[in-house]
Amino acid sequence: MKIPHTRGRGVVATAFVLFSLLLGSVLAPSMASAQPAPPPGQNYLIATDVTFAPFEFQDESGNLVGIDMDLLAAISEDQGFSYDVNAVGFDAALQGVTGGQFNGMIAGMSITDARKATFDFSDPYFESGVQMGVLDSDDSVTSYEDLRGKTVAVKNGTEGATFAESIKDQYGFTTRYFADSSSMFDEVRTGNSAAVFEDYPVLAYGIKQGNGFKTVTEKEPGASYGFAVAKGQNQELLQEFNAGLANLKASGQYDEILDTYLNSDASTDDNSIIGLIKSTWKLLLEGLWLTVLLTVISIAIALVLGAIFGLFRVSTNIVLRGIGTTYVDVFRGTPLLVQAFFIYFGIPAALDFQMSAFTAGVITLSLNAGAYMAEIVRGGILSVDKGQMEASRSLGISYLKSMRKVVMPQAVRTMIPSYINQFVITLKDTSILSVIGLAELTQTGRIIIARNFQSFNMWLIIGVMYFIIIMALTKLSNRIEKRINK
């Protein structure tokens, strides 16, 4: 009885130390970033969308520009406050503001009665409206009546979506929702939807940039856009925004900002594959670097988690085995997207602290990949013949030493291909983290497409980049496996 007891204590002690160090290293940056809402004159955290040209989008240099961005910059200068913008996407911005991650948001957000229950809005800074757009080559749809029996594409949370829902029963069409405008336009290009309903300045800007669409209806009255803060919070920021907006309108700077984007000429950029590579390679490499960095850090942590919980899974101690099983079941049994939202928005809101998107991304990928790594470790250990352990123990070698010197070296040989495979899976899973505002490679592509609407060429370039990296990892895996087997 003495040997199993010693073994159990050794596993628990080792696991506790490793897990404590891991938890401390991951949560330390998050806790350090926690801070109260800044008073007037200090730095504010502002959330925005990433693909809503001409209100917010990235230019060729990677700078966030657009009507909203220029207005915010001018108002901050007028009122003497500073800010940092986080381009996290519309849905994530909504959750971030209500969860206390951000002080406010500006993202072409319509002021509605439903939203007023959750947000406090500034004075309106833009009067919008809705138009229907179809492909330039389509002459079959010229009015709402022509939509009967067809599907139209709309974007989550927009006036276009609200208007389409209000008339779809009358005109007999169905709606299909998308996260960004470029995906909505692609849906019509593929022929799966007949038209789009979009905020008129967004649709007009896209047409000027050569997206291949045309408008076929008059502008429908729409709601106003407003700057938003959480209900009852950051009232000083709201007052500063209103005061600055009034000053911009009085000086004429407000009209100058709108003219810059709404009355600009069409782009003359080279949108061929070679032209896109020349104009976007810096942004793509930045996205690729973030993808690789997230993957490497997450896999390194996942290896530790996998080893700990994998050993728990094969332990004779029922408590350790239960802990290992629970961890694996939870993170293999829930979608990665849900885990990302829960870790980035749910936990900080519940515990009242702030967490950076990068930290949340690393934690999410690490915990998710660690669950799969644990099963790889368990499978590798169980693949070694039980006689190996029995023979080692019969020679008087301790359990831990037998595991380290006899079982694990043999198990590792079977684990290597699965480890590399999990590395590849985690590399691709980084694309899901775009929902919390991380501009990894896939999200970088979406941001670029939002500016130039060249989806086919852009996705082809990104697909080739992923293919090169994954093939390199596969070749590396094969070489490592051969060397270990020798």
GROMACS .gro file of C-alpha atoms in nm:
model
  486
    1MET     CA    1   0.000   0.000   0.000
    2LYS     CA    2   0.296   0.230   0.054
    3ILE     CA    3   0.402   0.254  -0.310
    4PRO     CA    4   0.060   0.354  -0.454
    5HIS     CA    5   0.022   0.612  -0.176
    6THR     CA    6   0.362   0.765  -0.256
    7ARG     CA    7   0.282   0.764  -0.625
    8GLY     CA    8  -0.048   0.941  -0.573
    9ARG     CA    9   0.116   1.212  -0.364
   10GLY     CA   10   0.390   1.258  -0.624
   11VAL     CA   11   0.146   1.298  -0.911
   12VAL     CA   12  -0.073   1.538  -0.714
   13ALA     CA   13   0.221   1.749  -0.599
   14THR     CA   14   0.375   1.769  -0.945
   15ALA     CA   15   0.042   1.847  -1.107
   16PHE     CA   16  -0.039   2.114  -0.849
   17VAL     CA   17   0.295   2.292  -0.894
   18LEU     CA   18   0.275   2.283  -1.274
   19PHE     CA   19  -0.087   2.395  -1.282
   20SER     CA   20  -0.022   2.676  -1.033
   21LEU     CA   21   0.269   2.809  -1.236
   22LEU     CA   22   0.064   2.784  -1.555
   23LEU     CA   23  -0.237   2.958  -1.405
   24GLY     CA   24  -0.024   3.233  -1.257
   25SER     CA   25   0.162   3.302  -1.581
   26VAL     CA   26  -0.157   3.319  -1.784
   27LEU     CA   27  -0.373   3.521  -1.547
   28ALA     CA   28  -0.108   3.768  -1.433
   29PRO     CA   29  -0.127   3.985  -1.748
   30SER     CA   30  -0.504   3.972  -1.735
   31MET     CA   31  -0.529   4.084  -1.376
   32ALA     CA   32  -0.269   4.353  -1.437
   33SER     CA   33  -0.481   4.500  -1.713
   34ALA     CA   34  -0.780   4.540  -1.484
   35GLN     CA   35  -0.856   4.905  -1.431
   36PRO     CA   36  -1.156   5.123  -1.341
   37ALA     CA   37  -1.331   5.339  -1.598
   38PRO     CA   38  -1.109   5.642  -1.664
   39PRO     CA   39  -1.219   5.989  -1.557
   40PRO     CA   40  -1.256   6.272  -1.812
   41GLY     CA   41  -0.935   6.375  -1.984
   42GLN     CA   42  -0.777   6.032  -1.956
   43ASN     CA   43  -0.760   5.734  -2.188
   44TYR     CA   44  -1.082   5.558  -2.292
   45LEU     CA   45  -1.122   5.213  -2.446
   46ILE     CA   46  -1.352   5.234  -2.748
   47ALA     CA   47  -1.483   4.931  -2.941
   48THR     CA   48  -1.575   4.932  -3.308
   49ASP     CA   49  -1.656   4.708  -3.601
   50VAL     CA   50  -1.391   4.595  -3.849
   51THR     CA   51  -1.576   4.559  -4.178
   52PHE     CA   52  -1.825   4.844  -4.216
   53ALA     CA   53  -1.683   5.076  -4.483
   54PRO     CA   54  -1.709   5.372  -4.513
   55PHE     CA   55  -1.763   5.409  -4.137
   56GLU     CA   56  -1.475   5.189  -4.018
   57PHE     CA   57  -1.224   4.988  -4.218
   58GLN     CA   58  -0.849   4.955  -4.261
   59ASP     CA   59  -0.654   5.134  -4.530
   60GLU     CA   60  -0.359   4.982  -4.717
   61SER     CA   61  -0.122   5.077  -4.436
   62GLY     CA   62  -0.331   4.895  -4.178
   63ASN     CA   63  -0.465   5.214  -4.018
   64LEU     CA   64  -0.825   5.214  -3.902
   65VAL     CA   65  -1.007   5.485  -4.098
   66GLY     CA   66  -1.361   5.586  -4.192
   67ILE     CA   67  -1.633   5.830  -4.094
   68ASP     CA   68  -1.661   5.697  -3.738
   69MET     CA   69  -1.285   5.695  -3.686
   70ASP     CA   70  -1.235   6.047  -3.819
   71LEU     CA   71  -1.524   6.183  -3.612
   72LEU     CA   72  -1.388   6.016  -3.298
   73ALA     CA   73  -1.039   6.156  -3.361
   74ALA     CA   74  -1.172   6.508  -3.420
   75ILE     CA   75  -1.399   6.499  -3.115
   76SER     CA   76  -1.122   6.371  -2.887
   77GLU     CA   77  -0.895   6.653  -3.006
   78ASP     CA   78  -1.169   6.908  -2.951
   79GLN     CA   79  -1.249   6.780  -2.600
   80GLY     CA   80  -0.896   6.694  -2.490
   81PHE     CA   81  -0.931   6.324  -2.411
   82SER     CA   82  -0.734   6.028  -2.548
   83TYR     CA   83  -0.856   5.682  -2.645
   84ASP     CA   84  -0.759   5.341  -2.779
   85VAL     CA   85  -0.975   5.171  -3.041
   86ASN     CA   86  -1.031   4.796  -3.040
   87ALA     CA   87  -1.169   4.667  -3.370
   88VAL     CA   88  -1.345   4.358  -3.235
   89GLY     CA   89  -1.650   4.335  -3.461
   90PHE     CA   90  -2.004   4.455  -3.402
   91ASP     CA   91  -2.138   4.164  -3.194
   92ALA     CA   92  -1.827   4.147  -2.976
   93ALA     CA   93  -1.835   4.525  -2.928
   94LEU     CA   94  -2.192   4.506  -2.797
   95GLN     CA   95  -2.098   4.239  -2.544
   96GLY     CA   96  -1.773   4.414  -2.452
   97VAL     CA   97  -1.946   4.742  -2.366
   98THR     CA   98  -2.220   4.580  -2.159
   99GLY     CA   99  -1.962   4.354  -1.991
  100GLY     CA  100  -1.735   4.643  -1.894
  101GLN     CA  101  -1.449   4.558  -2.130
  102PHE     CA  102  -1.489   4.890  -2.314
  103ASN     CA  103  -1.601   5.238  -2.213
  104GLY     CA  104  -1.801   5.293  -2.532
  105MET     CA  105  -1.850   5.191  -2.894
  106ILE     CA  106  -1.886   5.363  -3.229
  107ALA     CA  107  -1.973   5.128  -3.512
  108GLY     CA  108  -2.250   5.268  -3.728
  109MET     CA  109  -2.490   5.164  -3.453
  110SER     CA  110  -2.856   5.249  -3.507
  111ILE     CA  111  -3.038   5.411  -3.217
  112THR     CA  112  -3.343   5.194  -3.143
  113ASP     CA  113  -3.585   5.165  -2.851
  114ALA     CA  114  -3.470   4.808  -2.785
  115ARG     CA  115  -3.106   4.914  -2.758
  116LYS     CA  116  -3.193   5.210  -2.537
  117ALA     CA  117  -3.284   4.958  -2.267
  118THR     CA  118  -2.917   4.848  -2.255
  119PHE     CA  119  -2.722   5.149  -2.384
  120ASP     CA  120  -2.714   5.525  -2.342
  121PHE     CA  121  -2.670   5.698  -2.679
  122SER     CA  122  -2.513   6.024  -2.786
  123ASP     CA  123  -2.687   6.277  -3.004
  124PRO     CA  124  -2.726   6.131  -3.356
  125TYR     CA  125  -2.416   6.180  -3.570
  126PHE     CA  126  -2.551   6.034  -3.896
  127GLU     CA  127  -2.898   5.995  -4.049
  128SER     CA  128  -2.902   5.665  -4.233
  129GLY     CA  129  -3.146   5.470  -4.449
  130VAL     CA  130  -3.182   5.140  -4.633
  131GLN     CA  131  -3.153   5.044  -4.998
  132MET     CA  132  -3.179   4.717  -5.186
  133GLY     CA  133  -2.890   4.612  -5.407
  134VAL     CA  134  -2.860   4.343  -5.675
  135LEU     CA  135  -2.588   4.234  -5.912
  136ASP     CA  136  -2.515   4.483  -6.187
  137SER     CA  137  -2.597   4.214  -6.445
  138ASP     CA  138  -2.933   4.119  -6.287
  139ASP     CA  139  -3.238   4.274  -6.456
  140SER     CA  140  -3.491   4.033  -6.304
  141VAL     CA  141  -3.518   4.210  -5.968
  142THR     CA  142  -3.623   4.574  -5.989
  143SER     CA  143  -3.863   4.603  -5.693
  144TYR     CA  144  -3.965   4.429  -5.372
  145GLU     CA  145  -4.238   4.243  -5.562
  146ASP     CA  146  -3.972   4.057  -5.761
  147LEU     CA  147  -3.837   3.900  -5.441
  148ARG     CA  148  -4.134   3.670  -5.390
  149GLY     CA  149  -4.016   3.313  -5.323
  150LYS     CA  150  -3.651   3.421  -5.309
  151THR     CA  151  -3.388   3.475  -5.039
  152VAL     CA  152  -3.217   3.803  -4.952
  153ALA     CA  153  -2.892   3.854  -4.762
  154VAL     CA  154  -2.869   4.084  -4.459
  155LYS     CA  155  -2.607   4.165  -4.196
  156ASN     CA  156  -2.649   4.103  -3.822
  157GLY     CA  157  -2.768   4.404  -3.623
  158THR     CA  158  -2.812   4.645  -3.915
  159GLU     CA  159  -3.099   4.864  -4.030
  160GLY     CA  160  -3.106   4.660  -4.349
  161ALA     CA  161  -3.183   4.346  -4.151
  162THR     CA  162  -3.456   4.519  -3.950
  163PHE     CA  163  -3.619   4.662  -4.262
  164ALA     CA  164  -3.603   4.330  -4.448
  165GLU     CA  165  -3.769   4.151  -4.156
  166SER     CA  166  -4.046   4.411  -4.149
  167ILE     CA  167  -4.149   4.354  -4.513
  168LYS     CA  168  -4.056   3.991  -4.583
  169ASP     CA  169  -4.404   3.854  -4.505
  170GLN     CA  170  -4.567   4.116  -4.725
  171TYR     CA  171  -4.346   4.039  -5.024
  172GLY     CA  172  -4.292   3.668  -4.960
  173PHE     CA  173  -3.914   3.634  -4.931
  174THR     CA  174  -3.684   3.485  -4.669
  175THR     CA  175  -3.376   3.635  -4.504
  176ARG     CA  176  -3.029   3.492  -4.452
  177TYR     CA  177  -2.793   3.654  -4.200
  178PHE     CA  178  -2.420   3.720  -4.228
  179ALA     CA  179  -2.153   3.868  -4.000
  180ASP     CA  180  -2.011   4.120  -4.247
  181SER     CA  181  -2.100   4.303  -4.567
  182SER     CA  182  -1.847   4.127  -4.790
  183SER     CA  183  -1.994   3.785  -4.705
  184MET     CA  184  -2.338   3.923  -4.780
  185PHE     CA  185  -2.230   4.042  -5.124
  186ASP     CA  186  -2.059   3.708  -5.194
  187GLU     CA  187  -2.384   3.531  -5.111
  188VAL     CA  188  -2.558   3.715  -5.394
  189ARG     CA  189  -2.266   3.657  -5.634
  190THR     CA  190  -2.299   3.282  -5.583
  191GLY     CA  191  -2.669   3.298  -5.674
  192ASN     CA  192  -2.790   3.169  -5.336
  193SER     CA  193  -2.960   3.502  -5.261
  194ALA     CA  194  -3.124   3.746  -5.497
  195ALA     CA  195  -3.047   4.078  -5.327
  196VAL     CA  196  -2.901   4.254  -5.026
  197PHE     CA  197  -3.059   4.506  -4.790
  198GLU     CA  198  -2.788   4.737  -4.666
  199ASP     CA  199  -2.742   5.079  -4.507
  200TYR     CA  200  -2.731   5.312  -4.808
  201PRO     CA  201  -2.387   5.471  -4.744
  202VAL     CA  202  -2.229   5.126  -4.710
  203LEU     CA  203  -2.393   5.002  -5.029
  204ALA     CA  204  -2.303   5.321  -5.218
  205TYR     CA  205  -1.941   5.300  -5.105
  206GLY     CA  206  -1.914   4.938  -5.214
  207ILE     CA  207  -2.056   5.018  -5.558
  208LYS     CA  208  -1.801   5.298  -5.600
  209GLN     CA  209  -1.524   5.053  -5.513
  210GLY     CA  210  -1.640   4.822  -5.792
  211ASN     CA  211  -1.816   4.543  -5.604
  212GLY     CA  212  -2.040   4.471  -5.905
  213PHE     CA  213  -2.373   4.577  -5.752
  214LYS     CA  214  -2.635   4.839  -5.829
  215THR     CA  215  -2.926   4.989  -5.636
  216VAL     CA  216  -3.278   4.928  -5.763
  217THR     CA  217  -3.494   5.101  -5.499
  218GLU     CA  218  -3.520   5.442  -5.343
  219LYS     CA  219  -3.369   5.498  -5.001
  220GLU     CA  220  -3.605   5.395  -4.721
  221PRO     CA  221  -3.612   5.611  -4.407
  222GLY     CA  222  -3.389   5.469  -4.138
  223ALA     CA  223  -3.274   5.523  -3.786
  224SER     CA  224  -2.992   5.749  -3.673
  225TYR     CA  225  -2.642   5.635  -3.578
  226GLY     CA  226  -2.514   5.711  -3.229
  227PHE     CA  227  -2.214   5.665  -3.003
  228ALA     CA  228  -2.305   5.423  -2.721
  229VAL     CA  229  -2.203   5.352  -2.363
  230ALA     CA  230  -2.342   5.099  -2.117
  231LYS     CA  231  -2.662   5.208  -1.946
  232GLY     CA  232  -2.580   5.448  -1.664
  233GLN     CA  233  -2.204   5.425  -1.721
  234ASN     CA  234  -1.939   5.662  -1.863
  235GLN     CA  235  -2.171   5.962  -1.873
  236GLU     CA  236  -1.873   6.201  -1.882
  237LEU     CA  237  -1.753   6.039  -2.205
  238LEU     CA  238  -2.102   6.069  -2.353
  239GLN     CA  239  -2.119   6.438  -2.266
  240GLU     CA  240  -1.776   6.500  -2.418
  241PHE     CA  241  -1.882   6.325  -2.738
  242ASN     CA  242  -2.198   6.535  -2.766
  243ALA     CA  243  -2.011   6.859  -2.700
  244GLY     CA  244  -1.740   6.774  -2.952
  245LEU     CA  245  -1.994   6.669  -3.216
  246ALA     CA  246  -2.179   7.000  -3.179
  247ASN     CA  247  -1.852   7.190  -3.222
  248LEU     CA  248  -1.760   6.991  -3.535
  249LYS     CA  249  -2.098   7.064  -3.694
  250ALA     CA  250  -2.070   7.433  -3.613
  251SER     CA  251  -1.721   7.463  -3.761
  252GLY     CA  252  -1.801   7.270  -4.081
  253GLN     CA  253  -1.545   6.996  -4.005
  254TYR     CA  254  -1.827   6.743  -3.972
  255ASP     CA  255  -1.934   6.798  -4.336
  256GLU     CA  256  -1.573   6.777  -4.453
  257ILE     CA  257  -1.535   6.434  -4.291
  258LEU     CA  258  -1.853   6.301  -4.454
  259ASP     CA  259  -1.751   6.435  -4.796
  260THR     CA  260  -1.415   6.260  -4.769
  261TYR     CA  261  -1.584   5.919  -4.780
  262LEU     CA  262  -1.932   5.962  -4.927
  263ASN     CA  263  -1.827   6.175  -5.225
  264SER     CA  264  -1.490   6.014  -5.295
  265ASP     CA  265  -1.398   5.871  -5.633
  266ALA     CA  266  -1.382   5.500  -5.702
  267SER     CA  267  -1.060   5.319  -5.616
  268THR     CA  268  -0.806   5.267  -5.895
  269ASP     CA  269  -0.597   5.008  -5.707
  270ASP     CA  270  -0.461   4.700  -5.884
  271ASN     CA  271  -0.682   4.418  -5.754
  272SER     CA  272  -0.515   4.134  -5.941
  273ILE     CA  273  -0.352   3.861  -5.731
  274ILE     CA  274  -0.008   4.014  -5.784
  275GLY     CA  275  -0.144   4.363  -5.713
  276LEU     CA  276  -0.311   4.247  -5.392
  277ILE     CA  277   0.006   4.076  -5.273
  278LYS     CA  278   0.207   4.393  -5.336
  279SER     CA  279  -0.039   4.615  -5.152
  280THR     CA  280  -0.130   4.387  -4.860
  281TRP     CA  281   0.177   4.171  -4.789
  282LYS     CA  282   0.270   4.363  -4.475
  283LEU     CA  283  -0.079   4.324  -4.328
  284LEU     CA  284  -0.089   3.956  -4.424
  285LEU     CA  285   0.248   3.889  -4.261
  286GLU     CA  286   0.130   4.063  -3.943
  287GLY     CA  287  -0.178   3.841  -3.941
  288LEU     CA  288   0.037   3.534  -4.009
  289TRP     CA  289   0.275   3.626  -3.727
  290LEU     CA  290  -0.014   3.658  -3.480
  291THR     CA  291  -0.153   3.323  -3.599
  292VAL     CA  292   0.181   3.147  -3.547
  293LEU     CA  293   0.243   3.321  -3.212
  294LEU     CA  294  -0.099   3.222  -3.078
  295THR     CA  295  -0.047   2.866  -3.196
  296VAL     CA  296   0.305   2.819  -3.055
  297ILE     CA  297   0.224   2.964  -2.711
  298SER     CA  298  -0.105   2.774  -2.688
  299ILE     CA  299   0.048   2.443  -2.793
  300ALA     CA  300   0.333   2.485  -2.542
  301ILE     CA  301   0.081   2.533  -2.260
  302ALA     CA  302  -0.143   2.258  -2.399
  303LEU     CA  303   0.151   2.013  -2.386
  304VAL     CA  304   0.180   2.074  -2.011
  305LEU     CA  305  -0.196   2.050  -1.958
  306GLY     CA  306  -0.215   1.739  -2.174
  307ALA     CA  307   0.063   1.569  -1.981
  308ILE     CA  308  -0.095   1.651  -1.643
  309PHE     CA  309  -0.451   1.556  -1.727
  310GLY     CA  310  -0.343   1.265  -1.946
  311LEU     CA  311  -0.165   1.115  -1.645
  312PHE     CA  312  -0.473   1.191  -1.437
  313ARG     CA  313  -0.682   0.994  -1.687
  314VAL     CA  314  -0.475   0.674  -1.639
  315SER     CA  315  -0.426   0.716  -1.264
  316THR     CA  316  -0.555   0.449  -1.025
  317ASN     CA  317  -0.668   0.733  -0.797
  318ILE     CA  318  -1.041   0.781  -0.858
  319VAL     CA  319  -1.029   1.152  -0.767
  320LEU     CA  320  -0.748   1.229  -1.013
  321ARG     CA  321  -0.917   1.022  -1.280
  322GLY     CA  322  -1.243   1.211  -1.222
  323ILE     CA  323  -1.068   1.549  -1.251
  324GLY     CA  324  -0.902   1.444  -1.577
  325THR     CA  325  -1.224   1.308  -1.722
  326THR     CA  326  -1.422   1.621  -1.629
  327TYR     CA  327  -1.165   1.852  -1.788
  328VAL     CA  328  -1.154   1.652  -2.110
  329ASP     CA  329  -1.533   1.617  -2.134
  330VAL     CA  330  -1.597   1.989  -2.074
  331PHE     CA  331  -1.353   2.123  -2.331
  332ARG     CA  332  -1.415   1.855  -2.592
  333GLY     CA  333  -1.789   1.875  -2.544
  334THR     CA  334  -1.837   2.250  -2.598
  335PRO     CA  335  -1.767   2.454  -2.915
  336LEU     CA  336  -1.447   2.656  -2.926
  337LEU     CA  337  -1.650   2.966  -3.018
  338VAL     CA  338  -1.855   2.937  -2.698
  339GLN     CA  339  -1.537   2.889  -2.494
  340ALA     CA  340  -1.382   3.203  -2.646
  341PHE     CA  341  -1.688   3.416  -2.565
  342PHE     CA  342  -1.716   3.273  -2.214
  343ILE     CA  343  -1.348   3.331  -2.130
  344TYR     CA  344  -1.325   3.678  -2.285
  345PHE     CA  345  -1.664   3.821  -2.185
  346GLY     CA  346  -1.818   3.592  -1.923
  347ILE     CA  347  -1.538   3.541  -1.672
  348PRO     CA  348  -1.418   3.907  -1.658
  349ALA     CA  349  -1.778   4.027  -1.618
  350ALA     CA  350  -1.843   3.777  -1.338
  351LEU     CA  351  -1.517   3.847  -1.153
  352ASP     CA  352  -1.501   4.221  -1.234
  353PHE     CA  353  -1.163   4.246  -1.406
  354GLN     CA  354  -1.038   4.310  -1.758
  355MET     CA  355  -0.864   4.062  -1.984
  356SER     CA  356  -0.682   4.135  -2.309
  357ALA     CA  357  -0.806   3.963  -2.622
  358PHE     CA  358  -0.464   3.802  -2.673
  359THR     CA  359  -0.463   3.654  -2.322
  360ALA     CA  360  -0.819   3.527  -2.367
  361GLY     CA  361  -0.723   3.375  -2.701
  362VAL     CA  362  -0.423   3.193  -2.555
  363ILE     CA  363  -0.626   3.061  -2.261
  364THR     CA  364  -0.905   2.943  -2.493
  365LEU     CA  365  -0.676   2.763  -2.737
  366SER     CA  366  -0.461   2.617  -2.458
  367LEU     CA  367  -0.752   2.471  -2.263
  368ASN     CA  368  -0.918   2.338  -2.577
  369ALA     CA  369  -0.602   2.184  -2.726
  370GLY     CA  370  -0.496   2.057  -2.382
  371ALA     CA  371  -0.810   1.842  -2.363
  372TYR     CA  372  -0.721   1.675  -2.691
  373MET     CA  373  -0.356   1.645  -2.587
  374ALA     CA  374  -0.468   1.468  -2.269
  375GLU     CA  375  -0.642   1.205  -2.478
  376ILE     CA  376  -0.331   1.169  -2.695
  377VAL     CA  377  -0.122   1.109  -2.381
  378ARG     CA  378  -0.374   0.862  -2.243
  379GLY     CA  379  -0.387   0.673  -2.573
  380GLY     CA  380  -0.008   0.670  -2.601
  381ILE     CA  381   0.037   0.529  -2.249
  382LEU     CA  382  -0.231   0.264  -2.298
  383SER     CA  383  -0.070   0.159  -2.626
  384VAL     CA  384   0.239   0.038  -2.435
  385ASP     CA  385   0.207  -0.324  -2.329
  386LYS     CA  386   0.123  -0.359  -1.961
  387GLY     CA  387   0.404  -0.612  -1.926
  388GLN     CA  388   0.654  -0.329  -1.964
  389MET     CA  389   0.535  -0.164  -1.644
  390GLU     CA  390   0.503  -0.494  -1.462
  391ALA     CA  391   0.856  -0.598  -1.556
  392SER     CA  392   0.997  -0.263  -1.442
  393ARG     CA  393   0.814  -0.277  -1.110
  394SER     CA  394   0.926  -0.636  -1.049
  395LEU     CA  395   1.285  -0.508  -1.064
  396GLY     CA  396   1.209  -0.273  -0.774
  397ILE     CA  397   1.184   0.045  -0.982
  398SER     CA  398   0.930   0.298  -0.854
  399TYR     CA  399   0.611   0.374  -1.043
  400LEU     CA  400   0.711   0.729  -1.141
  401LYS     CA  401   1.056   0.621  -1.255
  402SER     CA  402   0.907   0.329  -1.449
  403MET     CA  403   0.665   0.567  -1.616
  404ARG     CA  404   0.943   0.815  -1.697
  405LYS     CA  405   1.210   0.569  -1.809
  406VAL     CA  406   1.014   0.278  -1.955
  407VAL     CA  407   0.658   0.363  -2.054
  408MET     CA  408   0.677   0.726  -2.170
  409PRO     CA  409   0.970   0.685  -2.414
  410GLN     CA  410   0.773   0.417  -2.595
  411ALA     CA  411   0.446   0.611  -2.573
  412VAL     CA  412   0.601   0.929  -2.714
  413ARG     CA  413   0.680   0.751  -3.041
  414THR     CA  414   0.310   0.690  -3.100
  415MET     CA  415   0.215   1.040  -2.982
  416ILE     CA  416   0.435   1.245  -3.218
  417PRO     CA  417   0.211   1.226  -3.529
  418SER     CA  418  -0.095   1.311  -3.317
  419TYR     CA  419   0.088   1.602  -3.155
  420ILE     CA  420   0.176   1.752  -3.492
  421ASN     CA  421  -0.179   1.696  -3.610
  422GLN     CA  422  -0.311   1.883  -3.307
  423PHE     CA  423  -0.064   2.164  -3.381
  424VAL     CA  424  -0.216   2.196  -3.729
  425ILE     CA  425  -0.570   2.188  -3.590
  426THR     CA  426  -0.487   2.460  -3.336
  427LEU     CA  427  -0.326   2.668  -3.610
  428LYS     CA  428  -0.653   2.660  -3.804
  429ASP     CA  429  -0.861   2.714  -3.489
  430THR     CA  430  -0.699   3.056  -3.441
  431SER     CA  431  -0.938   3.185  -3.709
  432ILE     CA  432  -1.226   3.148  -3.463
  433LEU     CA  433  -1.062   3.402  -3.232
  434SER     CA  434  -1.154   3.680  -3.474
  435VAL     CA  435  -1.484   3.696  -3.281
  436ILE     CA  436  -1.300   3.857  -2.989
  437GLY     CA  437  -1.108   4.101  -3.207
  438LEU     CA  438  -0.780   3.922  -3.279
  439ALA     CA  439  -0.663   4.010  -3.630
  440GLU     CA  440  -0.500   3.676  -3.714
  441LEU     CA  441  -0.456   3.568  -4.075
  442THR     CA  442  -0.819   3.488  -4.156
  443GLN     CA  443  -0.951   3.803  -3.992
  444THR     CA  444  -0.685   4.008  -4.170
  445GLY     CA  445  -0.820   3.873  -4.498
  446ARG     CA  446  -1.175   3.971  -4.404
  447ILE     CA  447  -1.059   4.321  -4.313
  448ILE     CA  448  -0.883   4.362  -4.648
  449ILE     CA  449  -1.186   4.229  -4.837
  450ALA     CA  450  -1.407   4.482  -4.658
  451ARG     CA  451  -1.200   4.755  -4.823
  452ASN     CA  452  -1.158   4.620  -5.178
  453PHE     CA  453  -1.434   4.353  -5.210
  454GLN     CA  454  -1.191   4.115  -5.388
  455SER     CA  455  -1.298   3.804  -5.199
  456PHE     CA  456  -1.196   3.536  -5.450
  457ASN     CA  457  -0.840   3.659  -5.499
  458MET     CA  458  -0.792   3.738  -5.131
  459TRP     CA  459  -0.912   3.400  -5.003
  460LEU     CA  460  -0.697   3.228  -5.264
  461ILE     CA  461  -0.388   3.410  -5.134
  462ILE     CA  462  -0.472   3.326  -4.771
  463GLY     CA  463  -0.549   2.964  -4.859
  464VAL     CA  464  -0.206   2.928  -5.021
  465MET     CA  465  -0.039   3.078  -4.712
  466TYR     CA  466  -0.214   2.830  -4.483
  467PHE     CA  467  -0.129   2.545  -4.721
  468ILE     CA  468   0.243   2.630  -4.720
  469ILE     CA  469   0.260   2.646  -4.339
  470ILE     CA  470   0.064   2.325  -4.286
  471MET     CA  471   0.264   2.134  -4.547
  472ALA     CA  472   0.586   2.251  -4.381
  473LEU     CA  473   0.459   2.125  -4.045
  474THR     CA  474   0.359   1.793  -4.200
  475LYS     CA  475   0.705   1.745  -4.353
  476LEU     CA  476   0.864   1.835  -4.019
  477SER     CA  477   0.640   1.583  -3.845
  478ASN     CA  478   0.749   1.308  -4.083
  479ARG     CA  479   1.119   1.382  -4.031
  480ILE     CA  480   1.085   1.393  -3.652
  481GLU     CA  481   0.891   1.066  -3.653
  482LYS     CA  482   1.160   0.895  -3.862
  483ARG     CA  483   1.441   1.016  -3.637
  484ILE     CA  484   1.261   0.904  -3.321
  485ASN     CA  485   1.189   0.562  -3.469
  486LYS     CA  486   1.560   0.520  -3.551
   0.00000   0.00000   0.00000
